Short mmCIF file of C-alpha atoms in Angstrom, two decimals:
data_model
loop_
_atom_site.label_atom_id
_atom_site.label_comp_id
_atom_site.label_asym_id
_atom_site.label_seq_id
_atom_site.Cartn_x
_atom_site.Cartn_y
_atom_site.Cartn_z
CA LYS A 1 95.10 72.78 120.41
CA ALA A 2 94.64 73.16 116.67
CA GLY A 3 94.61 76.68 115.31
CA VAL A 4 92.07 78.44 113.14
CA THR A 5 91.71 76.75 109.77
CA GLN A 6 90.41 78.27 106.59
CA THR A 7 89.53 76.63 103.32
CA PRO A 8 90.33 76.97 100.56
CA ARG A 9 93.70 78.70 100.85
CA TYR A 10 93.68 80.00 97.30
CA LEU A 11 90.84 80.65 94.91
CA ILE A 12 90.54 82.11 91.42
CA LYS A 13 87.11 83.21 90.22
CA THR A 14 85.75 85.32 87.39
CA ARG A 15 83.59 88.40 87.65
CA GLY A 16 79.94 87.67 88.33
CA GLN A 17 80.56 84.35 90.03
CA GLN A 18 79.95 83.70 93.68
CA VAL A 19 82.25 82.16 96.29
CA THR A 20 81.94 80.56 99.70
CA LEU A 21 84.81 80.58 102.18
CA SER A 22 84.96 78.42 105.28
CA CYS A 23 86.48 78.95 108.71
CA SER A 24 86.85 76.54 111.61
CA PRO A 25 87.70 78.33 114.87
CA ILE A 26 89.85 77.07 117.68
CA SER A 27 88.01 74.46 119.72
CA GLY A 28 85.98 76.18 122.43
CA HIS A 29 85.99 79.57 120.72
CA ARG A 30 82.50 80.84 120.01
CA SER A 31 83.26 84.17 118.39
CA VAL A 32 84.30 84.38 114.75
CA SER A 33 85.15 87.55 112.86
CA TRP A 34 85.86 88.00 109.17
CA TYR A 35 88.18 90.58 107.63
CA GLN A 36 89.21 91.63 104.15
CA GLN A 37 92.84 92.65 103.78
CA THR A 38 94.21 94.57 100.81
CA PRO A 39 97.47 96.54 100.50
CA GLY A 40 95.70 99.86 100.11
CA GLN A 41 92.95 99.50 102.69
CA GLY A 42 94.55 97.26 105.29
CA LEU A 43 92.30 95.09 107.41
CA GLN A 44 88.64 95.89 106.95
CA PHE A 45 86.06 94.36 109.28
CA LEU A 46 83.34 92.39 107.53
CA PHE A 47 81.25 90.83 110.28
CA GLU A 48 81.35 89.04 113.60
CA TYR A 49 79.38 86.04 114.76
CA PHE A 50 78.83 84.75 118.26
CA SER A 51 76.68 81.76 119.11
CA GLU A 52 75.26 81.62 115.57
CA THR A 53 74.15 85.27 115.69
CA GLN A 54 75.65 88.13 113.73
CA ARG A 55 76.73 90.61 116.37
CA ASN A 56 78.18 93.29 114.17
CA LYS A 57 78.68 94.15 110.53
CA GLY A 58 81.16 96.38 108.72
CA ASN A 59 80.52 98.71 105.83
CA PHE A 60 80.40 96.23 103.00
CA PRO A 61 77.64 95.81 100.41
CA GLY A 62 74.97 93.16 100.78
CA ARG A 63 76.87 90.93 98.33
CA PHE A 64 78.93 89.93 101.37
CA SER A 65 77.14 87.66 103.79
CA GLY A 66 78.00 85.10 106.38
CA ARG A 67 76.68 82.63 108.87
CA GLN A 68 77.79 80.57 111.82
CA PHE A 69 76.81 77.02 112.62
CA SER A 70 76.09 75.41 115.97
CA ASN A 71 79.63 74.02 116.12
CA SER A 72 80.96 77.60 115.73
CA ARG A 73 82.26 76.97 112.22
CA SER A 74 81.55 79.91 109.96
CA GLU A 75 81.16 80.59 106.28
CA MET A 76 81.17 83.78 104.30
CA ASN A 77 79.71 84.19 100.86
CA VAL A 78 80.39 86.80 98.23
CA SER A 79 77.97 86.95 95.33
CA THR A 80 78.39 88.66 91.96
CA LEU A 81 82.12 88.97 92.35
CA GLU A 82 83.86 92.15 91.25
CA LEU A 83 87.52 92.71 90.44
CA GLY A 84 87.85 94.80 93.59
CA ASP A 85 86.94 91.80 95.73
CA SER A 86 90.39 90.35 95.10
CA ALA A 87 91.95 90.25 98.55
CA LEU A 88 93.09 88.11 101.42
CA TYR A 89 90.11 87.09 103.53
CA LEU A 90 91.01 86.42 107.13
CA CYS A 91 88.97 84.69 109.76
CA ALA A 92 89.70 85.21 113.46
CA SER A 93 88.30 83.43 116.48
CA SER A 94 88.19 84.35 120.15
CA PRO A 95 86.71 82.76 123.26
CA ALA A 96 84.20 85.58 123.69
CA PRO A 97 83.76 89.07 122.25
CA ARG A 98 84.64 91.03 125.39
CA GLY A 99 87.55 92.07 127.58
CA ARG A 100 90.87 90.34 127.27
CA ASN A 101 89.03 87.34 125.91
CA TYR A 102 88.67 89.36 122.75
CA GLU A 103 92.24 88.52 121.77
CA GLN A 104 91.73 87.21 118.26
CA TYR A 105 93.52 84.26 116.73
CA PHE A 106 93.76 84.50 112.97
CA GLY A 107 93.65 81.76 110.42
CA PRO A 108 96.06 81.68 107.45
CA GLY A 109 93.50 83.33 105.18
CA THR A 110 92.00 82.63 101.80
CA ARG A 111 93.62 84.45 98.90
CA LEU A 112 90.83 85.28 96.44
CA THR A 113 91.68 86.48 92.96
CA VAL A 114 88.89 87.72 90.73
CA THR A 115 89.67 87.94 87.00
CA GLY B 1 91.82 102.56 109.12
CA GLN B 2 90.76 106.13 108.52
CA ASN B 3 90.67 106.93 112.24
CA ILE B 4 93.94 105.29 113.15
CA ASP B 5 97.32 106.65 112.15
CA GLN B 6 100.65 104.93 112.32
CA PRO B 7 103.83 105.42 110.32
CA THR B 8 103.97 103.47 107.08
CA GLU B 9 107.56 102.30 107.33
CA MET B 10 110.38 102.26 109.86
CA THR B 11 113.92 100.98 109.78
CA ALA B 12 116.07 99.95 112.73
CA THR B 13 119.27 98.09 113.49
CA GLU B 14 119.58 94.67 115.07
CA GLY B 15 120.01 94.99 118.85
CA ALA B 16 118.51 98.47 118.98
CA ILE B 17 115.20 99.74 120.38
CA VAL B 18 112.34 100.99 118.22
CA GLN B 19 109.09 102.72 119.12
CA ILE B 20 106.08 102.49 116.81
CA ASN B 21 103.43 105.11 117.46
CA CYS B 22 99.70 104.91 116.92
CA THR B 23 97.20 107.73 117.27
CA TYR B 24 93.48 107.22 117.07
CA GLN B 25 90.14 108.97 117.11
CA THR B 26 87.19 106.80 118.03
CA SER B 27 83.77 107.00 119.59
CA GLY B 28 83.48 104.73 122.59
CA PHE B 29 87.04 103.50 123.13
CA ASN B 30 87.09 99.97 124.45
CA GLY B 31 90.66 98.75 124.24
CA LEU B 32 93.70 98.85 121.97
CA PHE B 33 95.54 95.91 120.45
CA TRP B 34 98.88 95.45 118.75
CA TYR B 35 99.40 92.64 116.28
CA GLN B 36 102.44 91.47 114.34
CA GLN B 37 102.10 90.26 110.77
CA HIS B 38 104.96 88.69 108.84
CA ALA B 39 104.75 88.85 105.06
CA GLY B 40 102.36 86.23 103.73
CA GLU B 41 101.21 85.21 107.17
CA ALA B 42 98.24 85.96 109.43
CA PRO B 43 98.43 88.60 112.17
CA THR B 44 99.40 87.35 115.64
CA PHE B 45 98.46 89.01 118.92
CA LEU B 46 101.14 90.99 120.76
CA SER B 47 99.45 93.13 123.40
CA TYR B 48 96.25 94.60 124.77
CA ASN B 49 95.77 97.89 126.66
CA VAL B 50 92.53 99.21 128.04
CA LEU B 51 93.84 101.35 130.93
CA ASP B 52 96.49 104.06 130.77
CA GLY B 53 100.03 102.95 131.31
CA LEU B 54 102.62 100.48 130.19
CA GLU B 55 102.13 96.76 129.63
CA GLU B 56 105.38 94.80 129.40
CA LYS B 57 105.77 91.36 127.90
CA GLY B 58 109.35 90.27 127.35
CA ARG B 59 111.06 92.35 124.68
CA PHE B 60 107.78 94.03 123.76
CA SER B 61 105.97 96.75 125.69
CA SER B 62 102.86 98.71 124.84
CA PHE B 63 101.79 102.06 126.24
CA LEU B 64 98.39 103.75 126.21
CA SER B 65 97.18 107.27 126.93
CA ARG B 66 93.43 107.43 126.48
CA SER B 67 93.25 111.21 127.01
CA LYS B 68 95.71 111.74 124.17
CA GLY B 69 94.37 109.00 121.91
CA TYR B 70 97.88 107.63 121.71
CA SER B 71 99.67 104.34 122.01
CA TYR B 72 103.10 103.04 121.22
CA LEU B 73 104.69 99.65 120.83
CA LEU B 74 108.26 99.40 122.07
CA LEU B 75 110.50 96.65 120.77
CA LYS B 76 113.81 96.10 122.57
CA GLU B 77 116.90 94.12 121.58
CA LEU B 78 115.69 93.95 118.01
CA GLN B 79 116.20 90.73 116.12
CA MET B 80 116.08 90.10 112.39
CA LYS B 81 112.90 88.07 112.87
CA ASP B 82 111.17 91.22 114.15
CA SER B 83 111.03 92.47 110.57
CA ALA B 84 107.29 92.51 109.99
CA SER B 85 104.24 94.74 109.81
CA TYR B 86 102.88 95.96 113.15
CA LEU B 87 99.17 96.65 113.27
CA CYS B 88 97.43 98.89 115.76
CA ALA B 89 93.73 98.12 116.29
CA VAL B 90 91.19 99.93 118.42
CA ARG B 91 88.02 98.38 119.71
CA GLU B 92 85.22 100.88 119.74
CA GLY B 93 81.56 100.84 120.57
CA ALA B 94 79.64 98.91 123.19
CA GLY B 95 77.46 95.86 123.36
CA ASN B 96 76.57 94.51 119.95
CA ASN B 97 78.17 97.49 118.23
CA ARG B 98 81.70 96.67 119.32
CA LYS B 99 84.16 96.24 116.48
CA LEU B 100 87.87 96.47 115.82
CA ILE B 101 89.15 99.30 113.66
CA TRP B 102 92.59 98.63 112.21
CA GLY B 103 95.43 100.88 111.22
CA LEU B 104 97.19 100.21 107.93
CA GLY B 105 100.23 98.87 109.72
CA THR B 106 103.85 99.92 110.12
CA SER B 107 106.33 97.93 108.10
CA LEU B 108 109.48 97.50 110.20
CA ALA B 109 112.75 96.49 108.57
CA VAL B 110 115.49 95.34 110.92
CA ASN B 111 118.94 95.58 109.38
CA PRO B 112 122.09 93.78 110.57
#
């Protein structure tokens, strides 16, 4: 079974621009979560989608948004990029958001650099 | 992870045993996870505890005490490839408010 894939793997943007990151979960997984990882803050939860609905959202400004499609693929968008948005963005999928089925499988991440 | 504490760094010797502790304060505890993350790679699942006690899986074991808000990950027969960051994550909340809160990770260096 193929793992979680994320595109692009690396991205360089300038302040003020916007960016869209893509995540394809493991086949059959319907739950997708997004995280931002930085050395100082660790893994910070962005949002979780299940069956095309946002189930939960972390404490990030409205510039961060996401969506999930009927095939469970997900995208996240960051508008008006700031230098502090430079981070590794990780996507994780799981069969369902409960119990042991909540074990999350992470993709390789997208390394975003904002200059 | 402001509500999850784990040591920043640990060092151990190949073949030895190491215990990585994690303490947490959450509202609505709903399970605790341990993940391993090698440098430059994505985290990979190691263990899951929701009830008190020890869960053993090969060389790795994880313990949970809900009353003490405490967990540890025990790594036996350490190998060089175990050098990595170990992340403790707590699931809190219920229903649509469930989310994972992550510790900052413990960087483990295994020396020959």
